[in-house]
Backbone as CSV, one residue per row, in Angstrom:
resi,resn,N_x,N_y,N_z,CA_x,CA_y,CA_z,C_x,C_y,C_z
1,MET,2.486,-49.336,97.181,1.737,-48.124,97.484,1.023,-48.325,98.824
2,ASN,1.167,-47.359,99.752,0.542,-47.527,101.051,-0.954,-47.201,100.992
3,HIS,-1.645,-47.486,102.082,-3.104,-47.329,102.110,-3.552,-45.875,101.945
4,ILE,-2.810,-44.936,102.517,-3.197,-43.523,102.405,-3.061,-43.065,100.958
5,ALA,-1.988,-43.463,100.287,-1.807,-43.095,98.881,-2.907,-43.707,98.018
6,GLN,-3.283,-44.959,98.312,-4.362,-45.606,97.565,-5.679,-44.873,97.787
7,THR,-5.923,-44.465,99.015,-7.161,-43.740,99.323,-7.195,-42.399,98.603
8,LYS,-6.076,-41.675,98.625,-6.010,-40.386,97.925,-6.260,-40.570,96.438
9,GLU,-5.675,-41.623,95.877,-5.855,-41.902,94.449,-7.317,-42.206,94.148
10,ALA,-7.966,-42.966,95.018,-9.375,-43.327,94.814,-10.294,-42.118,94.941
11,LEU,-9.921,-41.167,95.799,-10.753,-39.981,96.000,-10.628,-38.973,94.872
12,GLY,-9.568,-39.046,94.119,-9.387,-38.120,93.015,-8.594,-36.905,93.444
13,PRO,-8.556,-35.888,92.563,-7.748,-34.704,92.865,-8.313,-33.946,94.065
14,PRO,-7.433,-33.213,94.765,-7.894,-32.442,95.923,-8.857,-31.337,95.505
15,ALA,-9.569,-30.806,96.471,-10.542,-29.744,96.207,-9.840,-28.519,95.629
16,GLY,-10.588,-27.756,94.861,-10.032,-26.574,94.220,-9.786,-25.441,95.200
17,PRO,-9.188,-24.344,94.709,-8.849,-23.210,95.572,-10.072,-22.568,96.221
18,ALA,-11.195,-22.529,95.515,-12.403,-21.924,96.088,-12.892,-22.741,97.275
19,THR,-12.860,-24.065,97.153,-13.290,-24.930,98.243,-12.340,-24.813,99.420
20,ALA,-11.046,-24.776,99.131,-10.041,-24.644,100.195,-10.201,-23.306,100.902
21,PHE,-10.463,-22.243,100.145,-10.670,-20.920,100.741,-11.892,-20.945,101.657
22,PHE,-12.994,-21.525,101.188,-14.206,-21.588,102.009,-13.960,-22.413,103.266
23,ALA,-13.225,-23.511,103.140,-12.935,-24.357,104.305,-12.155,-23.574,105.359
24,ARG,-11.136,-22.810,104.913,-10.347,-22.000,105.860,-11.205,-20.909,106.487
25,LEU,-12.022,-20.241,105.661,-12.887,-19.171,106.161,-13.904,-19.721,107.167
26,ALA,-14.534,-20.824,106.821,-15.534,-21.422,107.710,-14.899,-21.844,109.028
27,GLU,-13.701,-22.404,108.966,-13.018,-22.830,110.193,-12.688,-21.635,111.078
28,ARG,-12.214,-20.550,110.472,-11.885,-19.349,111.252,-13.136,-18.745,111.893
29,ILE,-14.215,-18.659,111.125,-15.458,-18.098,111.663,-15.988,-18.983,112.790
30,THR,-15.938,-20.293,112.590,-16.415,-21.222,113.621,-15.599,-21.080,114.892
31,LYS,-14.279,-21.011,114.747,-13.413,-20.854,115.930,-13.683,-19.521,116.616
32,PHE,-13.798,-18.446,115.830,-14.025,-17.124,116.408,-15.378,-17.051,117.110
33,SER,-16.395,-17.666,116.521,-17.743,-17.542,117.089,-17.856,-18.170,118.476
34,GLY,-16.915,-19.022,118.839,-16.943,-19.638,120.159,-16.086,-18.914,121.186
35,THR,-15.597,-17.747,120.855,-14.718,-17.021,121.776,-15.481,-15.987,122.603
36,THR,-14.846,-15.558,123.670,-15.416,-14.502,124.517,-15.528,-13.206,123.727
37,LEU,-14.549,-12.941,122.888,-14.572,-11.720,122.073,-15.809,-11.692,121.173
38,ALA,-16.119,-12.812,120.559,-17.298,-12.864,119.684,-18.568,-12.571,120.479
39,PHE,-18.667,-13.150,121.659,-19.839,-12.887,122.501,-19.909,-11.408,122.865
40,CYS,-18.774,-10.818,123.229,-18.751,-9.398,123.598,-19.133,-8.505,122.413
41,VAL,-18.670,-8.850,121.221,-19.034,-8.090,120.014,-20.548,-8.174,119.793
42,ALA,-21.097,-9.380,119.880,-22.545,-9.561,119.683,-23.334,-8.807,120.741
43,ALA,-22.907,-8.919,122.000,-23.607,-8.213,123.086,-23.479,-6.702,122.892
44,GLY,-22.317,-6.249,122.435,-22.108,-4.824,122.181,-23.019,-4.303,121.077
45,LEU,-23.167,-5.092,120.007,-24.060,-4.689,118.919,-25.508,-4.592,119.398
46,VAL,-25.919,-5.532,120.206,-27.290,-5.494,120.750,-27.448,-4.271,121.654
47,LEU,-26.438,-3.985,122.451,-26.494,-2.813,123.338,-26.576,-1.517,122.526
48,VAL,-25.746,-1.400,121.481,-25.789,-0.209,120.614,-27.169,-0.097,119.972
49,TRP,-27.692,-1.218,119.500,-29.037,-1.206,118.904,-30.067,-0.737,119.931
50,ALA,-30.008,-1.257,121.135,-30.974,-0.885,122.172,-30.849,0.595,122.531
51,LEU,-29.625,1.096,122.604,-29.416,2.509,122.960,-29.879,3.464,121.864
52,THR,-29.903,2.978,120.619,-30.371,3.845,119.518,-31.895,3.831,119.396
53,GLY,-32.570,3.061,120.206,-34.036,2.996,120.175,-34.697,4.352,120.299
54,PRO,-34.335,5.141,121.317,-34.972,6.461,121.450,-34.677,7.370,120.249
55,LEU,-33.476,7.243,119.684,-33.106,8.064,118.535,-34.017,7.788,117.339
56,PHE,-34.410,6.532,117.175,-35.277,6.130,116.058,-36.731,5.951,116.495
57,GLN,-37.071,6.449,117.657,-38.427,6.367,118.237,-38.964,4.928,118.244
58,TYR,-38.086,3.993,118.474,-38.466,2.572,118.554,-39.357,2.164,117.373
59,SER,-38.988,2.647,116.201,-39.800,2.427,115.006,-39.752,0.966,114.558
60,GLU,-40.632,0.637,113.627,-40.650,-0.716,113.065,-39.354,-1.000,112.316
61,THR,-38.815,-0.001,111.644,-37.548,-0.171,110.926,-36.429,-0.482,111.906
62,TRP,-36.409,0.216,113.042,-35.409,-0.023,114.084,-35.498,-1.480,114.571
63,GLN,-36.691,-1.973,114.784,-36.893,-3.357,115.221,-36.526,-4.345,114.114
64,LEU,-36.856,-3.966,112.881,-36.571,-4.830,111.740,-35.070,-5.045,111.558
65,VAL,-34.282,-4.036,111.874,-32.825,-4.143,111.739,-32.292,-5.285,112.602
66,ILE,-32.668,-5.324,113.878,-32.147,-6.376,114.763,-32.739,-7.732,114.405
67,ASN,-34.026,-7.768,114.073,-34.659,-9.041,113.726,-34.043,-9.648,112.473
68,THR,-33.866,-8.834,111.452,-33.289,-9.323,110.202,-31.830,-9.732,110.398
69,SER,-31.076,-8.908,111.097,-29.655,-9.204,111.341,-29.482,-10.520,112.087
70,THR,-30.210,-10.683,113.173,-30.058,-11.910,113.962,-30.552,-13.129,113.192
71,THR,-31.594,-12.970,112.401,-32.094,-14.102,111.609,-31.069,-14.541,110.583
72,ILE,-30.468,-13.600,109.882,-29.469,-13.934,108.860,-28.243,-14.576,109.503
73,ILE,-27.764,-13.992,110.590,-26.584,-14.542,111.264,-26.880,-15.950,111.785
74,THR,-28.036,-16.139,112.386,-28.415,-17.459,112.898,-28.502,-18.472,111.767
75,PHE,-29.128,-18.092,110.684,-29.282,-18.977,109.530,-27.921,-19.446,109.015
76,LEU,-26.994,-18.500,108.846,-25.670,-18.857,108.339,-24.867,-19.671,109.354
77,MET,-24.991,-19.332,110.628,-24.241,-20.042,111.663,-24.695,-21.494,111.796
78,VAL,-25.954,-21.766,111.554,-26.434,-23.153,111.617,-25.629,-24.028,110.667
79,PHE,-25.384,-23.548,109.459,-24.636,-24.325,108.474,-23.163,-24.447,108.851
80,LEU,-22.592,-23.376,109.382,-21.196,-23.450,109.808,-21.028,-24.403,110.984
81,ILE,-21.949,-24.344,111.929,-21.878,-25.243,113.084,-22.053,-26.690,112.641
82,GLN,-22.995,-26.942,111.738,-23.200,-28.305,111.243,-21.963,-28.811,110.510
83,ARG,-21.334,-27.936,109.731,-20.113,-28.314,109.016,-19.033,-28.702,110.013
84,ALA,-18.869,-27.904,111.065,-17.857,-28.197,112.083,-18.177,-29.509,112.801
85,GLN,-19.444,-29.738,113.103,-19.828,-30.984,113.767,-19.590,-32.191,112.858
86,ASN,-19.878,-32.046,111.582,-19.627,-33.142,110.633,-18.144,-33.490,110.604
87,LYS,-17.307,-32.464,110.559,-15.858,-32.689,110.523,-15.396,-33.342,111.824
88,ASP,-15.846,-32.815,112.961,-15.463,-33.387,114.252,-15.920,-34.834,114.372
89,SER,-17.125,-35.105,113.919,-17.663,-36.461,113.981,-16.832,-37.408,113.117
90,LEU,-16.480,-36.975,111.913,-15.672,-37.803,111.024,-14.305,-38.086,111.633
91,VAL,-13.687,-37.068,112.204,-12.370,-37.242,112.829,-12.473,-38.215,114.004
92,LEU,-13.521,-38.086,114.800,-13.718,-38.997,115.928,-13.883,-40.433,115.441
93,HIS,-14.672,-40.624,114.389,-14.846,-41.966,113.822,-13.518,-42.525,113.304
94,LEU,-12.721,-41.677,112.663,-11.425,-42.132,112.161,-10.516,-42.572,113.310
95,LYS,-10.527,-41.803,114.395,-9.701,-42.165,115.551,-10.175,-43.480,116.167
96,LEU,-11.478,-43.632,116.289,-12.011,-44.881,116.835,-11.698,-46.054,115.912
97,ASN,-11.821,-45.839,114.595,-11.487,-46.890,113.635,-10.025,-47.315,113.780
98,GLU,-9.147,-46.333,113.978,-7.720,-46.642,114.154,-7.513,-47.474,115.417
99,LEU,-8.188,-47.114,116.489,-8.056,-47.881,117.734,-8.573,-49.305,117.564
100,ILE,-9.698,-49.447,116.891,-10.258,-50.781,116.655,-9.304,-51.601,115.794
101,ALA,-8.810,-50.985,114.730,-7.920,-51.703,113.816,-6.612,-52.103,114.494
102,ALA,-6.148,-51.283,115.440,-4.861,-51.539,116.082,-4.974,-52.434,117.314
103,THR,-6.169,-52.652,117.816,-6.346,-53.415,119.049,-6.547,-54.889,118.747
104,LYS,-5.652,-55.692,119.266,-5.750,-57.133,119.065,-6.995,-57.636,119.794
105,GLY,-7.770,-58.441,119.115,-8.976,-59.003,119.706,-10.219,-58.155,119.499
106,ALA,-10.037,-56.914,119.025,-11.205,-56.062,118.765,-11.889,-56.538,117.489
107,SER,-13.176,-56.348,117.437,-13.946,-56.782,116.285,-13.831,-55.749,115.164
108,ASN,-13.192,-56.133,114.068,-13.043,-55.216,112.937,-14.376,-54.887,112.281
109,ARG,-15.409,-55.646,112.610,-16.718,-55.353,112.028,-17.238,-53.983,112.470
110,LEU,-16.648,-53.410,113.532,-17.104,-52.106,114.005,-16.427,-50.938,113.302
111,ILE,-15.431,-51.232,112.476,-14.822,-50.155,111.701,-15.891,-49.608,110.764
112,ASN,-16.018,-48.297,110.744,-17.048,-47.578,109.976,-18.470,-47.935,110.415
113,ALA,-18.643,-48.168,111.699,-19.969,-48.482,112.232,-20.957,-47.340,111.981
114,GLN,-20.452,-46.130,111.794,-21.338,-44.996,111.532,-22.091,-45.163,110.216
115,ASP,-21.613,-46.045,109.349,-22.266,-46.274,108.063,-23.272,-47.419,108.102
116,PHE,-23.406,-48.081,109.246,-24.337,-49.200,109.360,-25.782,-48.721,109.289
117,THR,-26.651,-49.627,108.877,-28.081,-49.320,108.900,-28.562,-49.373,110.347
118,GLU,-29.731,-48.847,110.576,-30.280,-48.873,111.930,-30.476,-50.304,112.420
119,ASP,-30.887,-51.192,111.528,-31.069,-52.600,111.902,-29.734,-53.230,112.311
120,GLU,-28.682,-52.952,111.556,-27.366,-53.500,111.898,-26.887,-52.969,113.249
121,ILE,-27.131,-51.693,113.488,-26.740,-51.096,114.768,-27.521,-51.740,115.910
122,ASN,-28.815,-51.982,115.699,-29.624,-52.625,116.740,-29.150,-54.040,117.026
123,ILE,-28.752,-54.779,115.993,-28.238,-56.136,116.185,-26.956,-56.094,117.023
124,LEU,-26.044,-55.186,116.674,-24.812,-55.060,117.455,-25.113,-54.620,118.884
125,HIS,-26.082,-53.742,119.038,-26.477,-53.304,120.381,-26.946,-54.504,121.208
126,GLN,-27.711,-55.383,120.598,-28.175,-56.587,121.302,-26.997,-57.468,121.704
127,TYR,-26.003,-57.616,120.824,-24.809,-58.383,121.170,-24.132,-57.786,122.404
128,TYR,-23.973,-56.470,122.395,-23.287,-55.837,123.511,-24.112,-55.874,124.787
129,CYS,-25.420,-55.891,124.658,-26.265,-56.089,125.837,-26.017,-57.484,126.417
130,LEU,-25.871,-58.476,125.531,-25.557,-59.836,125.985,-24.201,-59.877,126.681
131,LEU,-23.234,-59.180,126.120,-21.909,-59.143,126.736,-21.973,-58.474,128.103
132,ALA,-22.759,-57.409,128.215,-22.897,-56.720,129.501,-23.532,-57.648,130.531
133,GLU,-24.559,-58.393,130.122,-25.187,-59.352,131.030,-24.184,-60.404,131.468
134,LYS,-23.400,-60.890,130.522,-22.391,-61.910,130.801,-21.364,-61.371,131.797
135,ALA,-20.929,-60.151,131.591,-19.940,-59.535,132.475,-20.510,-59.336,133.876
136,GLN,-21.785,-59.004,133.988,-22.408,-58.809,135.295,-22.475,-60.114,136.078
137,LYS,-22.652,-61.228,135.378,-22.774,-62.529,136.040,-21.438,-62.994,136.608
138,GLU,-20.339,-62.513,136.042,-19.021,-62.910,136.502,-18.499,-61.884,137.493
139,ASN,-17.766,-62.346,138.458,-17.203,-61.438,139.457,-15.835,-60.904,139.049
140,ASP,-15.259,-61.445,137.984,-13.940,-61.045,137.527,-14.062,-59.845,136.590
141,LEU,-13.787,-58.653,137.112,-13.917,-57.439,136.311,-12.857,-57.347,135.219
142,GLY,-11.765,-58.084,135.366,-10.698,-58.053,134.373,-10.970,-58.937,133.170
143,ARG,-11.967,-59.800,133.252,-12.292,-60.720,132.153,-12.994,-59.942,131.051
144,THR,-12.545,-60.117,129.829,-13.176,-59.420,128.703,-13.884,-60.417,127.812
145,HIS,-14.846,-59.907,127.080,-15.604,-60.726,126.145,-15.668,-59.992,124.816
146,THR,-15.731,-60.756,123.746,-15.856,-60.164,122.421,-17.169,-60.599,121.800
147,VAL,-17.538,-59.939,120.711,-18.736,-60.321,119.978,-18.583,-61.754,119.468
148,GLU,-17.374,-62.074,118.987,-17.127,-63.420,118.475,-17.327,-64.467,119.562
149,GLU,-16.839,-64.166,120.773,-17.001,-65.094,121.893,-18.482,-65.278,122.212
150,ALA,-19.231,-64.199,122.165,-20.673,-64.296,122.417,-21.339,-65.157,121.344
151,GLU,-20.901,-65.003,120.084,-21.470,-65.806,119.002,-21.148,-67.287,119.203
152,GLU,-19.892,-67.589,119.585,-19.502,-68.981,119.827,-20.329,-69.590,120.955
153,ASN,-20.477,-68.844,122.034,-21.270,-69.334,123.166,-22.719,-69.559,122.755
154,HIS,-23.237,-68.640,121.954,-24.614,-68.775,121.489,-24.756,-70.038,120.630
155,GLN,-23.797,-70.229,119.719,-23.837,-71.401,118.840,-23.752,-72.688,119.655
156,GLU,-22.898,-72.702,120.679,-22.786,-73.879,121.548,-24.110,-74.161,122.255
157,LYS,-24.768,-73.104,122.707,-26.058,-73.271,123.377,-27.111,-73.800,122.412
158,VAL,-27.112,-73.275,121.195,-28.086,-73.728,120.193,-27.864,-75.206,119.902
159,GLU,-26.597,-75.573,119.698,-26.281,-76.973,119.407,-26.604,-77.878,120.586
160,ALA,-26.413,-77.403,121.787,-26.683,-78.210,122.983,-28.171,-78.513,123.115
161,HIS,-29.004,-77.632,122.621,-30.454,-77.824,122.748,-31.069,-78.544,121.553
162,GLN,-30.262,-78.833,120.541,-30.777,-79.548,119.378,-30.810,-81.052,119.687
163,PRO,-31.766,-81.760,119.102,-31.770,-83.222,119.269,-30.486,-83.818,118.690
164,LYS,-30.034,-84.944,119.229,-28.768,-85.569,118.795,-28.772,-85.871,117.309
165,ALA,-29.895,-86.267,116.756,-29.982,-86.582,115.318,-29.684,-85.345,114.483
166,ALA,-30.162,-84.197,114.887,-29.952,-82.955,114.145,-28.489,-82.507,114.229
167,ARG,-27.813,-82.827,115.350,-26.411,-82.418,115.537,-25.468,-83.185,114.629
168,ARG,-25.821,-84.425,114.305,-24.923,-85.256,113.499,-24.834,-84.777,112.058
169,ARG,-25.821,-84.115,111.564,-25.843,-83.686,110.168,-24.829,-82.694,109.916
């Protein structure tokens, strides 16, 4: 059984028809909301609302219509936009994970780095800061360094500074 089949099995049955329908609807609305047509429709509605002001004597009800409409649309769009960003972020992480997994010499510890704690991320950030410093000291731009190489160098430095008696143990 391949890895994708194992993953599907572990995740359980696919989402039901209602979830699939909502996913398709949300995707269509998200795509449409970023188009020129959507902007023109929204601008047109605001223009129609503004032009009807004299007809309704700029009443509180007239103002309430635009305020309520825009508030509801904004409220719903926040969730749709967040859903789209979550999906895009997940896809980006999957692509990066694939590149890491497929690249010889890459540190597999970075696969699913988005799930790391803040402390773990800070530790890795410090490693990469060390690698950047190391790269700056060398004039060879083609030379690469890995986290593992930095760890080995660090360990060698630690051992070099230990008293000889401590090294023998």
